[in-house]
PDB file of N, CA and C in Angstrom:
ATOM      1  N   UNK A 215      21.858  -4.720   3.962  1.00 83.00           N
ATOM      2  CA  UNK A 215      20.792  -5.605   4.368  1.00 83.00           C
ATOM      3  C   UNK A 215      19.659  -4.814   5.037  1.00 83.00           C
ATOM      4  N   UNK A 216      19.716  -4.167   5.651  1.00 88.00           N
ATOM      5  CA  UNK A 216      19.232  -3.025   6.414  1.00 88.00           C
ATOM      6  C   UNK A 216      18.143  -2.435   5.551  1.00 88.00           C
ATOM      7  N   UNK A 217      18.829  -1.683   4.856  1.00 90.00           N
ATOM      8  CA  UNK A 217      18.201  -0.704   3.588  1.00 90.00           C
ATOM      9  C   UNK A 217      17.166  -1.722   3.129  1.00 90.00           C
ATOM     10  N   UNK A 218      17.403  -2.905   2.720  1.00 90.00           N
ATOM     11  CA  UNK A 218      16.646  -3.907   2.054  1.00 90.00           C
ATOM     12  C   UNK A 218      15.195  -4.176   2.859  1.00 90.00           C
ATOM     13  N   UNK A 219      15.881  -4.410   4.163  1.00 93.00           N
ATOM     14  CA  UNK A 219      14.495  -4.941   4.841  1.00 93.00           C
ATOM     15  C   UNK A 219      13.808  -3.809   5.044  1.00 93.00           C
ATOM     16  N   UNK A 220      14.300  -2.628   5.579  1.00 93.00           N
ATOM     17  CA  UNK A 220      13.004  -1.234   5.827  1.00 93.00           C
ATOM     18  C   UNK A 220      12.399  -1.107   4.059  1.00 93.00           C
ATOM     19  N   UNK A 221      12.880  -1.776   2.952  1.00 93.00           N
ATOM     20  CA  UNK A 221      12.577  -1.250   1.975  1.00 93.00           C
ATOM     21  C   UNK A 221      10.954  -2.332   1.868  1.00 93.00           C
ATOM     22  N   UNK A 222      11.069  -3.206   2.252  1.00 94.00           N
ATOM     23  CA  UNK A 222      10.035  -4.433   2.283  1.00 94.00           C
ATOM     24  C   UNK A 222       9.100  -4.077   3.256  1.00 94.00           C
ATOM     25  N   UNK A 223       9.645  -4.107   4.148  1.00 95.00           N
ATOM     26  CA  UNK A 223       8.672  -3.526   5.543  1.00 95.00           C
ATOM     27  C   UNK A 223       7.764  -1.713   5.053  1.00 95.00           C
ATOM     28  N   UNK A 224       8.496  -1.190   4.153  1.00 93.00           N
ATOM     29  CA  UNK A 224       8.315  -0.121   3.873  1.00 93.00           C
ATOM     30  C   UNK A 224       6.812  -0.514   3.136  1.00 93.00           C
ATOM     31  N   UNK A 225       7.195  -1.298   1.884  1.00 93.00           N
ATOM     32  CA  UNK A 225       5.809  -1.693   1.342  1.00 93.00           C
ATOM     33  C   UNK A 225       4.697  -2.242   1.678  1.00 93.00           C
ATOM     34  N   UNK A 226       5.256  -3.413   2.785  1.00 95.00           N
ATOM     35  CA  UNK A 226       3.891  -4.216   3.942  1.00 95.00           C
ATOM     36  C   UNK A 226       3.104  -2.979   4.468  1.00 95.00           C
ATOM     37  N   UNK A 227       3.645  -1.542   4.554  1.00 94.00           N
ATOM     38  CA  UNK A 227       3.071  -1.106   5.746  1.00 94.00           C
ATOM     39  C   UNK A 227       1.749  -0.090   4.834  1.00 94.00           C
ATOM     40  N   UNK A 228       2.911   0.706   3.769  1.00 92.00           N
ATOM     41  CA  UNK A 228       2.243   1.252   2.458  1.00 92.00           C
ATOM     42  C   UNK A 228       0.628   0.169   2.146  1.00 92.00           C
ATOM     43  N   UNK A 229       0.924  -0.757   1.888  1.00 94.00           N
ATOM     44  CA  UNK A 229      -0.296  -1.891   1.562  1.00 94.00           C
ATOM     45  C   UNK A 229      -1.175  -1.758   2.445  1.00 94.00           C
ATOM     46  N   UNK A 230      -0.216  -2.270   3.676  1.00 93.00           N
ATOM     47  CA  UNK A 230      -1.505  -1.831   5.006  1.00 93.00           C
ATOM     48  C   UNK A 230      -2.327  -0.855   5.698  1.00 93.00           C
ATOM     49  N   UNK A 231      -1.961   0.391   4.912  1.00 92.00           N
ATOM     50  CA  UNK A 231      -2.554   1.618   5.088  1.00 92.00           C
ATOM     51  C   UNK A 231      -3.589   1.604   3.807  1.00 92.00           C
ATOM     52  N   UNK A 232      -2.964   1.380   3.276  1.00 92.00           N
ATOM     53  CA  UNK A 232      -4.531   1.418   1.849  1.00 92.00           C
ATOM     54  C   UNK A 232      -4.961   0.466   1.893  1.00 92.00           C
ATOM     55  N   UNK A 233      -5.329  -0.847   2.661  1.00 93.00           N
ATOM     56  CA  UNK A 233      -5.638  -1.790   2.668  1.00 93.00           C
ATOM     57  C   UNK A 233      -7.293  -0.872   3.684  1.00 93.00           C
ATOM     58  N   UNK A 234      -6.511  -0.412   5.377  1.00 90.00           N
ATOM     59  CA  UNK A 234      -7.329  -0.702   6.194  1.00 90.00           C
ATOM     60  C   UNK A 234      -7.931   0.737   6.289  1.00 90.00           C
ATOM     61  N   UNK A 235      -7.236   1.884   5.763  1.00 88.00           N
ATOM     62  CA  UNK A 235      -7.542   3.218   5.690  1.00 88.00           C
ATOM     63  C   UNK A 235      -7.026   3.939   6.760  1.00 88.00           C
ATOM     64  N   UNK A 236      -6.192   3.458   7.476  1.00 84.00           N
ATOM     65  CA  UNK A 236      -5.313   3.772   8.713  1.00 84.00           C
ATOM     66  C   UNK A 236      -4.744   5.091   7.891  1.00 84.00           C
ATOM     67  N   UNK A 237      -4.947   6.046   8.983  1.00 81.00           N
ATOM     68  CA  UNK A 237      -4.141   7.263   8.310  1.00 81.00           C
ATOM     69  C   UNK A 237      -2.756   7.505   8.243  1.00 81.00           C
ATOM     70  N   UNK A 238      -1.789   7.667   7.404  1.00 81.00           N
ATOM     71  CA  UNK A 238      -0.205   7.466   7.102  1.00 81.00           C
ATOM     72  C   UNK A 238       0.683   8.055   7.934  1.00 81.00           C
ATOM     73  N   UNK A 239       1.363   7.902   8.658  1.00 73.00           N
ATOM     74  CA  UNK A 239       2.297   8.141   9.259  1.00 73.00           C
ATOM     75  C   UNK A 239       3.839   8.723   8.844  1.00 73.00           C
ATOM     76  N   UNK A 240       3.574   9.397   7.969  1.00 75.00           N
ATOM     77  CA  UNK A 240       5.063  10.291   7.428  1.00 75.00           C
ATOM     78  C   UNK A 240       6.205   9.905   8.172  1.00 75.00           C
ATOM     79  N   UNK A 241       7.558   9.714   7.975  1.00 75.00           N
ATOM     80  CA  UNK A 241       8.884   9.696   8.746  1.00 75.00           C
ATOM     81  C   UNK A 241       8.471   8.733  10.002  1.00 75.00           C
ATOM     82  N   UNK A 242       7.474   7.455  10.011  1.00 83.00           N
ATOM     83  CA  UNK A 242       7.779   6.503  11.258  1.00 83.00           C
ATOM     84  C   UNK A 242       9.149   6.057  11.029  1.00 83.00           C
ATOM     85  N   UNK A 243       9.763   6.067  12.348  1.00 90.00           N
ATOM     86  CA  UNK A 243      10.688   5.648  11.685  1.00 90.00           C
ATOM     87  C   UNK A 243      10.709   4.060  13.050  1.00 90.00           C
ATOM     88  N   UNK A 244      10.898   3.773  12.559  1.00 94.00           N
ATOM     89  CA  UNK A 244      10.648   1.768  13.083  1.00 94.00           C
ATOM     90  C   UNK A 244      12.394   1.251  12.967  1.00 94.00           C
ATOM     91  N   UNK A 245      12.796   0.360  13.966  1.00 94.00           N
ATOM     92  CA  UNK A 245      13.854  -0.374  13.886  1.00 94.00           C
ATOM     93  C   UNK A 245      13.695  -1.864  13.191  1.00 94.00           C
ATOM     94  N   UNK A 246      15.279  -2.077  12.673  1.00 95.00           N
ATOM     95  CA  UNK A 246      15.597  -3.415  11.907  1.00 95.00           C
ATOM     96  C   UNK A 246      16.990  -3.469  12.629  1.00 95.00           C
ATOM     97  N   UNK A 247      16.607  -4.556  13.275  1.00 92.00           N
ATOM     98  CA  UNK A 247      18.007  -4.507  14.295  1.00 92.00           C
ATOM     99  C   UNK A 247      18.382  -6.387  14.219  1.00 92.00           C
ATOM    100  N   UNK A 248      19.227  -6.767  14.860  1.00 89.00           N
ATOM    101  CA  UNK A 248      19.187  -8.043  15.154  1.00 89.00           C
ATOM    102  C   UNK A 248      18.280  -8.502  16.307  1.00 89.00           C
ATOM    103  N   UNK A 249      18.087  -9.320  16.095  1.00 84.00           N
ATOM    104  CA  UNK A 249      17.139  -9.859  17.401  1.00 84.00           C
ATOM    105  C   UNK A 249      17.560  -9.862  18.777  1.00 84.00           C
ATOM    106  N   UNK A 250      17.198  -9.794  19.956  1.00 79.00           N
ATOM    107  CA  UNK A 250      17.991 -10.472  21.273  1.00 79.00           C
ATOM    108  C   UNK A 250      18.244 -11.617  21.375  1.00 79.00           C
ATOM    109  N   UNK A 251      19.404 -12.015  21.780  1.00 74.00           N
ATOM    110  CA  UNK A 251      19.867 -13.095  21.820  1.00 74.00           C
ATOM    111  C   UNK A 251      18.954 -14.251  22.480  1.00 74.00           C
ATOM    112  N   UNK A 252      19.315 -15.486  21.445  1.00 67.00           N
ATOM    113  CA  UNK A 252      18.266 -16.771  21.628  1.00 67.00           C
ATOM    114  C   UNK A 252      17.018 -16.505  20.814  1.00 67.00           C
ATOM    115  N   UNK A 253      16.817 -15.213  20.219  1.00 73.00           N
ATOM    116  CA  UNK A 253      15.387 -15.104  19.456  1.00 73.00           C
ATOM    117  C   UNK A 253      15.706 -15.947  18.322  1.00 73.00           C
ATOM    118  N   UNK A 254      14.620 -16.465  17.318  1.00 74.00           N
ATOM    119  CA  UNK A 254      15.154 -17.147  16.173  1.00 74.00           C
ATOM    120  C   UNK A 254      14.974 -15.852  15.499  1.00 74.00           C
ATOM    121  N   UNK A 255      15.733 -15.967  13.865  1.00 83.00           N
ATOM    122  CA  UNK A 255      15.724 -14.485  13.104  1.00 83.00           C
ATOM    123  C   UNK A 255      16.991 -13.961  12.687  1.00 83.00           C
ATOM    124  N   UNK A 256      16.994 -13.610  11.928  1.00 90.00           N
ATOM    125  CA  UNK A 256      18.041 -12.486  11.342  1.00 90.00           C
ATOM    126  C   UNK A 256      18.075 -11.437  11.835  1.00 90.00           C
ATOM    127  N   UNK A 257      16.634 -10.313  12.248  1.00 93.00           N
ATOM    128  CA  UNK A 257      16.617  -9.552  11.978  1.00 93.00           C
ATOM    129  C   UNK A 257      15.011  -9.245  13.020  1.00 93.00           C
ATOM    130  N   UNK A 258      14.609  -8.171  13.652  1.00 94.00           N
ATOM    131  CA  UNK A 258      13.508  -8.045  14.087  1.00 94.00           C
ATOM    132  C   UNK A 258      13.335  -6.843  14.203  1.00 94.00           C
ATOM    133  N   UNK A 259      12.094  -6.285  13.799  1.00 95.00           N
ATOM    134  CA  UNK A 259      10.997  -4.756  13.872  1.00 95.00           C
ATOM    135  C   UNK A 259      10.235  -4.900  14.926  1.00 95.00           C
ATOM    136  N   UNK A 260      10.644  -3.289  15.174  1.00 96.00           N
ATOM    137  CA  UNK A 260       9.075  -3.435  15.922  1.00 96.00           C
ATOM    138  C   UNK A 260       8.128  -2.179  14.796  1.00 96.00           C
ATOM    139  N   UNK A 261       7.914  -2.180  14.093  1.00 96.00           N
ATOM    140  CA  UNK A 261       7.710  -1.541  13.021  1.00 96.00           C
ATOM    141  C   UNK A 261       5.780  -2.054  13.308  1.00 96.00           C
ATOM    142  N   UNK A 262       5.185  -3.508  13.770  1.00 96.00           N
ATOM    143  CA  UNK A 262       3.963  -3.053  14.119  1.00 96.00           C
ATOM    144  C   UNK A 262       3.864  -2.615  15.256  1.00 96.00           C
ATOM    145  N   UNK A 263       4.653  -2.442  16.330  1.00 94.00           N
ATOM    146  CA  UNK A 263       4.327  -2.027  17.590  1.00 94.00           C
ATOM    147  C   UNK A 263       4.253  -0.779  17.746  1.00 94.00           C
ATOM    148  N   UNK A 264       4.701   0.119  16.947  1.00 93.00           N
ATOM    149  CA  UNK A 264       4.698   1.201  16.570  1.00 93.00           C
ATOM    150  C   UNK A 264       3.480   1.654  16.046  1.00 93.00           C
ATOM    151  N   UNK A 265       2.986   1.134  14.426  1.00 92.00           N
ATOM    152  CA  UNK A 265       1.832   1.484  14.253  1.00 92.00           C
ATOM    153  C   UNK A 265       0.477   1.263  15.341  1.00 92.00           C
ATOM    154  N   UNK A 266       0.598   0.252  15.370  1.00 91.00           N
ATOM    155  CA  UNK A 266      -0.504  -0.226  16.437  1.00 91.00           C
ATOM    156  C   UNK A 266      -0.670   0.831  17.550  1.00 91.00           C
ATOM    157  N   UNK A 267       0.670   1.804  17.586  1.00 88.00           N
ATOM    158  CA  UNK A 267       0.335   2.808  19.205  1.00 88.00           C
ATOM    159  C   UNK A 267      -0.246   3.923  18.093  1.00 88.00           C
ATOM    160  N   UNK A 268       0.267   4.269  16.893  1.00 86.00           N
ATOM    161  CA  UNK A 268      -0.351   5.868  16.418  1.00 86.00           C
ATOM    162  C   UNK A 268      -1.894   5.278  15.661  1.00 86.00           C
ATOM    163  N   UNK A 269      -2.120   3.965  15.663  1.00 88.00           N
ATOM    164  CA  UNK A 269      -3.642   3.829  15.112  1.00 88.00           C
ATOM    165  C   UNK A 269      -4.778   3.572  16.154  1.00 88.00           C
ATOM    166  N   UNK A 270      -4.093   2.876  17.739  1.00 90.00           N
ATOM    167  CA  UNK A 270      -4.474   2.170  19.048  1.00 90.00           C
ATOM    168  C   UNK A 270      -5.805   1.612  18.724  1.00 90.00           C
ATOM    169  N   UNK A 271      -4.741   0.532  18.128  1.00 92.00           N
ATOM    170  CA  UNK A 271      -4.855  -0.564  17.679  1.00 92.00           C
ATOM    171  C   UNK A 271      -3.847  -1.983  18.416  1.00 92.00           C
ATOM    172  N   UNK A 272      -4.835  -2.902  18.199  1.00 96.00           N
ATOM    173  CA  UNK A 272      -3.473  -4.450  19.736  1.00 96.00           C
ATOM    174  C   UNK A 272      -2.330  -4.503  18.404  1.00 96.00           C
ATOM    175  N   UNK A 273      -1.138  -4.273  19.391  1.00 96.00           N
ATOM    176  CA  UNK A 273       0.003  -4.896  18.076  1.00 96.00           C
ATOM    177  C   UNK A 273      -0.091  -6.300  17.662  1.00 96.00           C
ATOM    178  N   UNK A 274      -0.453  -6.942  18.090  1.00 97.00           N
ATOM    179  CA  UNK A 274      -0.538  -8.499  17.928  1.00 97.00           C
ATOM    180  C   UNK A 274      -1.340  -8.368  16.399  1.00 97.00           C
ATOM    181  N   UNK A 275      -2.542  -7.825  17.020  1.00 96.00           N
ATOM    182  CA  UNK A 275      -3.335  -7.760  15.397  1.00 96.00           C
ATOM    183  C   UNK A 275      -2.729  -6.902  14.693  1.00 96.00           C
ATOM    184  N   UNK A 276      -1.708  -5.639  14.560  1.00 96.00           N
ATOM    185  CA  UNK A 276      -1.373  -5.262  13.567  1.00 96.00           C
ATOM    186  C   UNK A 276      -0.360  -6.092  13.061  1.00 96.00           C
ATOM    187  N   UNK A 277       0.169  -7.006  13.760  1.00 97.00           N
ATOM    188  CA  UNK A 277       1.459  -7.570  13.427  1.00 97.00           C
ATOM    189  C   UNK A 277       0.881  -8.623  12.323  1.00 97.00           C
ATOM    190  N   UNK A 278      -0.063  -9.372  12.763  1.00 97.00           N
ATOM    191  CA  UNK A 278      -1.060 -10.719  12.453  1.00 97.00           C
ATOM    192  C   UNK A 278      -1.630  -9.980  10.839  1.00 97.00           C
ATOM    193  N   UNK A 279      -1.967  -8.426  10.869  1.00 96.00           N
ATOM    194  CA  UNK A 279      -2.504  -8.314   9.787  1.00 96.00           C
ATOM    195  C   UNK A 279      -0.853  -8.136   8.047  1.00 96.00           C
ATOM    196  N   UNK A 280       0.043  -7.137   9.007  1.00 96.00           N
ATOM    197  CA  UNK A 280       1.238  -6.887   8.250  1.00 96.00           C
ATOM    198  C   UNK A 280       2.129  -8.213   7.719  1.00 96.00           C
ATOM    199  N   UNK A 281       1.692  -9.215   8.353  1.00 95.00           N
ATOM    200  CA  UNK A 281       2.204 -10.509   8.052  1.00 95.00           C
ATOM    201  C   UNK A 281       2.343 -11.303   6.770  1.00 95.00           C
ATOM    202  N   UNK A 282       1.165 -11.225   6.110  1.00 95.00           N
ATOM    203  CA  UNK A 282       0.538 -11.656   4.870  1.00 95.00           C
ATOM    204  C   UNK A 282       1.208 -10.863   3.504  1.00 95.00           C
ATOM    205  N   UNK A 283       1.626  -9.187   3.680  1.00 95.00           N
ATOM    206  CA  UNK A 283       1.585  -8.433   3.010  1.00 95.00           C
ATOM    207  C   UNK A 283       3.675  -8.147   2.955  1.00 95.00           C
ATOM    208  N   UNK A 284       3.910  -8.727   3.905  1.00 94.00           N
ATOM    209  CA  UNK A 284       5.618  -8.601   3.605  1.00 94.00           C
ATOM    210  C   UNK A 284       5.938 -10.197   2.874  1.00 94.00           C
ATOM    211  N   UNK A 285       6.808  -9.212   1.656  1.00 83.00           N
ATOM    212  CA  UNK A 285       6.845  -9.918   0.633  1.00 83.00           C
ATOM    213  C   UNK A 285       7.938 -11.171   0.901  1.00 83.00           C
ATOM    214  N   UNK A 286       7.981 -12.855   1.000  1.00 81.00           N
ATOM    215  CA  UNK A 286       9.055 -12.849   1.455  1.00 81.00           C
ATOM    216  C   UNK A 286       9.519 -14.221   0.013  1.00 81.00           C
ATOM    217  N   UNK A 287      10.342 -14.093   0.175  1.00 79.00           N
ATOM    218  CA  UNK A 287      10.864 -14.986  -1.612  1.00 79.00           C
ATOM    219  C   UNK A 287      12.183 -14.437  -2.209  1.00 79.00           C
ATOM    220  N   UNK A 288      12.860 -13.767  -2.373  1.00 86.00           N
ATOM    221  CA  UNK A 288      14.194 -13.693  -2.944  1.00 86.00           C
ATOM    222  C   UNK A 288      15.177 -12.973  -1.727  1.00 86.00           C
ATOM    223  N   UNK A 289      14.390 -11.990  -0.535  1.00 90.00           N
ATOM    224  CA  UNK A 289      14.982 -11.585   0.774  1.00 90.00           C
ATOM    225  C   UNK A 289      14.959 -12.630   1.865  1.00 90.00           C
ATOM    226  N   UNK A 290      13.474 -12.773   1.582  1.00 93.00           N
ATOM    227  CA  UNK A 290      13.070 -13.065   3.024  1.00 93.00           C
ATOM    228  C   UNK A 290      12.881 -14.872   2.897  1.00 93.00           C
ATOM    229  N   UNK A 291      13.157 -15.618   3.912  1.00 91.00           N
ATOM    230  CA  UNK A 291      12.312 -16.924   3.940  1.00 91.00           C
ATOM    231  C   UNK A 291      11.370 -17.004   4.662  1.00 91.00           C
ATOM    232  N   UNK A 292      11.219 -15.827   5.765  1.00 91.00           N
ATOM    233  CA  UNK A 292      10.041 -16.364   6.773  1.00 91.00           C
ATOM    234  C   UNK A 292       9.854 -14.880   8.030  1.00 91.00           C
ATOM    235  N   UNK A 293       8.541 -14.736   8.069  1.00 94.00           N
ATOM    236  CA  UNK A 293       8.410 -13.879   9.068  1.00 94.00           C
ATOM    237  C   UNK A 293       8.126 -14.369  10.095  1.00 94.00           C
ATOM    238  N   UNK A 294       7.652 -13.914  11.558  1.00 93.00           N
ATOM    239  CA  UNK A 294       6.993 -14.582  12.686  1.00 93.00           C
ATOM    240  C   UNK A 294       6.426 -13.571  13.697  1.00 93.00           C
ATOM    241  N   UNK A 295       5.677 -13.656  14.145  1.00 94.00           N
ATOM    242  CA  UNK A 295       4.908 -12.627  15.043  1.00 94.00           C
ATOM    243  C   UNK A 295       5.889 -13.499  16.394  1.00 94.00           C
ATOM    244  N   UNK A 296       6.495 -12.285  16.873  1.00 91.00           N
ATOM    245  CA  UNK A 296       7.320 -12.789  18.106  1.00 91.00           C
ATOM    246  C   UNK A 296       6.682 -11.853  19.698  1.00 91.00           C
ATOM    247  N   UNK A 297       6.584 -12.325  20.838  1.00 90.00           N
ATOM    248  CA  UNK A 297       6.000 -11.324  21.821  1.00 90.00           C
ATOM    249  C   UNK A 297       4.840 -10.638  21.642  1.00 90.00           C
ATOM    250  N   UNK A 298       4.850  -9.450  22.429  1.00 92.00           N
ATOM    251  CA  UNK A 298       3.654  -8.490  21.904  1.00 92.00           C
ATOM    252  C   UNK A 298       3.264  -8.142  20.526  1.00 92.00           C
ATOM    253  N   UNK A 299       4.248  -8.109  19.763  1.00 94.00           N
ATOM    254  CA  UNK A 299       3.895  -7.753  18.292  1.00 94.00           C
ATOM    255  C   UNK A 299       4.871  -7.445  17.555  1.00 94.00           C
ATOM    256  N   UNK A 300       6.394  -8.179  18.070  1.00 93.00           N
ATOM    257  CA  UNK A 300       7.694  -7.657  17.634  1.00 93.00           C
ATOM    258  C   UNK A 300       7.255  -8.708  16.553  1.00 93.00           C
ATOM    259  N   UNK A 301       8.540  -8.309  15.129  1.00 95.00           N
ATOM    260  CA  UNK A 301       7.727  -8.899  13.557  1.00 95.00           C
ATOM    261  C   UNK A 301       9.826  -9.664  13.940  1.00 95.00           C
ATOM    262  N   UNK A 302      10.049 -11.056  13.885  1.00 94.00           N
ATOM    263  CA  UNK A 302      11.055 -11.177  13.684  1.00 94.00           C
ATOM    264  C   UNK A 302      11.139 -12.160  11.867  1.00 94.00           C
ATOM    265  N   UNK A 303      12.291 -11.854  11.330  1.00 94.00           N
ATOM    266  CA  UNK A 303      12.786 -11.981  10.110  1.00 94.00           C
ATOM    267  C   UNK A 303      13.854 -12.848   9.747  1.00 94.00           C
ATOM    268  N   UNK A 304      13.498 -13.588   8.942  1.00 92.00           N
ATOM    269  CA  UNK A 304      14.317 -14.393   8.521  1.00 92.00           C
ATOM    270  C   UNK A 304      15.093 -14.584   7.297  1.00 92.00           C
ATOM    271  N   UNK A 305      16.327 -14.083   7.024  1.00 90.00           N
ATOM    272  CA  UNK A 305      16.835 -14.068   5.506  1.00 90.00           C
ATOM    273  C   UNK A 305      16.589 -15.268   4.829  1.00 90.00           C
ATOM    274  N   UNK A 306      16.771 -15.613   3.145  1.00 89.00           N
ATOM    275  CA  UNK A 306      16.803 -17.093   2.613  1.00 89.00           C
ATOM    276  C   UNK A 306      18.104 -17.064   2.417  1.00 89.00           C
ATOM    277  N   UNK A 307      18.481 -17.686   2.545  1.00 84.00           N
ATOM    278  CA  UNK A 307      20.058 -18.678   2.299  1.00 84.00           C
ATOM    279  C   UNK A 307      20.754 -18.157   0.976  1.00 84.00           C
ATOM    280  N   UNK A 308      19.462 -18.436   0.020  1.00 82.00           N
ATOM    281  CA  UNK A 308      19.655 -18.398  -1.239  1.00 82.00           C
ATOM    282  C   UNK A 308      20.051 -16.492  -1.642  1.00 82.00           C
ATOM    283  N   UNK A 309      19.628 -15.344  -1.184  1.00 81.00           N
ATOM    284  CA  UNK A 309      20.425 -14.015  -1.156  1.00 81.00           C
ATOM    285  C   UNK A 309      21.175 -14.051   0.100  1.00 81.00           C
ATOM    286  N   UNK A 310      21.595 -14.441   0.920  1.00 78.00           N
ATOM    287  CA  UNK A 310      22.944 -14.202   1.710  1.00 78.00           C
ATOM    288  C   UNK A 310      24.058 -14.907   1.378  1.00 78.00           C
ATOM    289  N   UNK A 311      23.832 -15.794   0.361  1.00 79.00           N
ATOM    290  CA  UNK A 311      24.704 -16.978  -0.853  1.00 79.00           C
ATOM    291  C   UNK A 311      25.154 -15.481  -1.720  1.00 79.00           C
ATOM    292  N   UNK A 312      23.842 -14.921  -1.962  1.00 81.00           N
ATOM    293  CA  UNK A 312      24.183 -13.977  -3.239  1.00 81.00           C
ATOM    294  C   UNK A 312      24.903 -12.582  -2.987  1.00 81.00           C
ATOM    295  N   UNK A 313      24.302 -12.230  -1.559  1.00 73.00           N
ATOM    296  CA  UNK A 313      25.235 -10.780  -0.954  1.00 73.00           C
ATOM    297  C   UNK A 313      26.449 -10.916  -0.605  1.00 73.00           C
TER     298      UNK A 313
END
């Protein structure tokens, strides 16, 4: 599951660098962890809070912009800008039926 989501998050971020011209960040390496308890989510990054410090840039807006661009439909059902700019994740039913 893991592998899956950095693989998605991998592409939101790819997009979002050629999107905004943000210069690439080789080996970020960003967490996919479970959430803290009571968060809603499967799953939560801080994968914009991260960029947002090597571009200084507000994570909120990097989070707000990476939002649009993670793909969500056969993984994902739903993203959410949680806190400062933590990205929390939501599996669909329909692949954790299938994994």
């Amino acid at each position: 599951m893991k592998e899956e989501l950095r693989r998605i998050l991998q592409g939101a971020l790819g997009e979002w660098l050629r999107k905004t011209g943000a210069p690439d960040e080789p080996g970020l390496i960003f967490s996919v962890d479970p959430p803290p308890s009571g968060v809603a989510g499967d799953a939560a990054t801080n994968l914009a809070m991260l960029t947002a410090k090597k571009t200084r840039r507000p994570p909120r807006d990097v989070a707000a912009e990476l939002l649009p661009l993670i793909a969500t439909g056969d993984v994902l059902e739903r993203v959410e800008i949680a806190g400062p700019g933590f990205l929390n994740l939501r599996l669909s039913s329909a692949w954790l039926l299938k994994e």
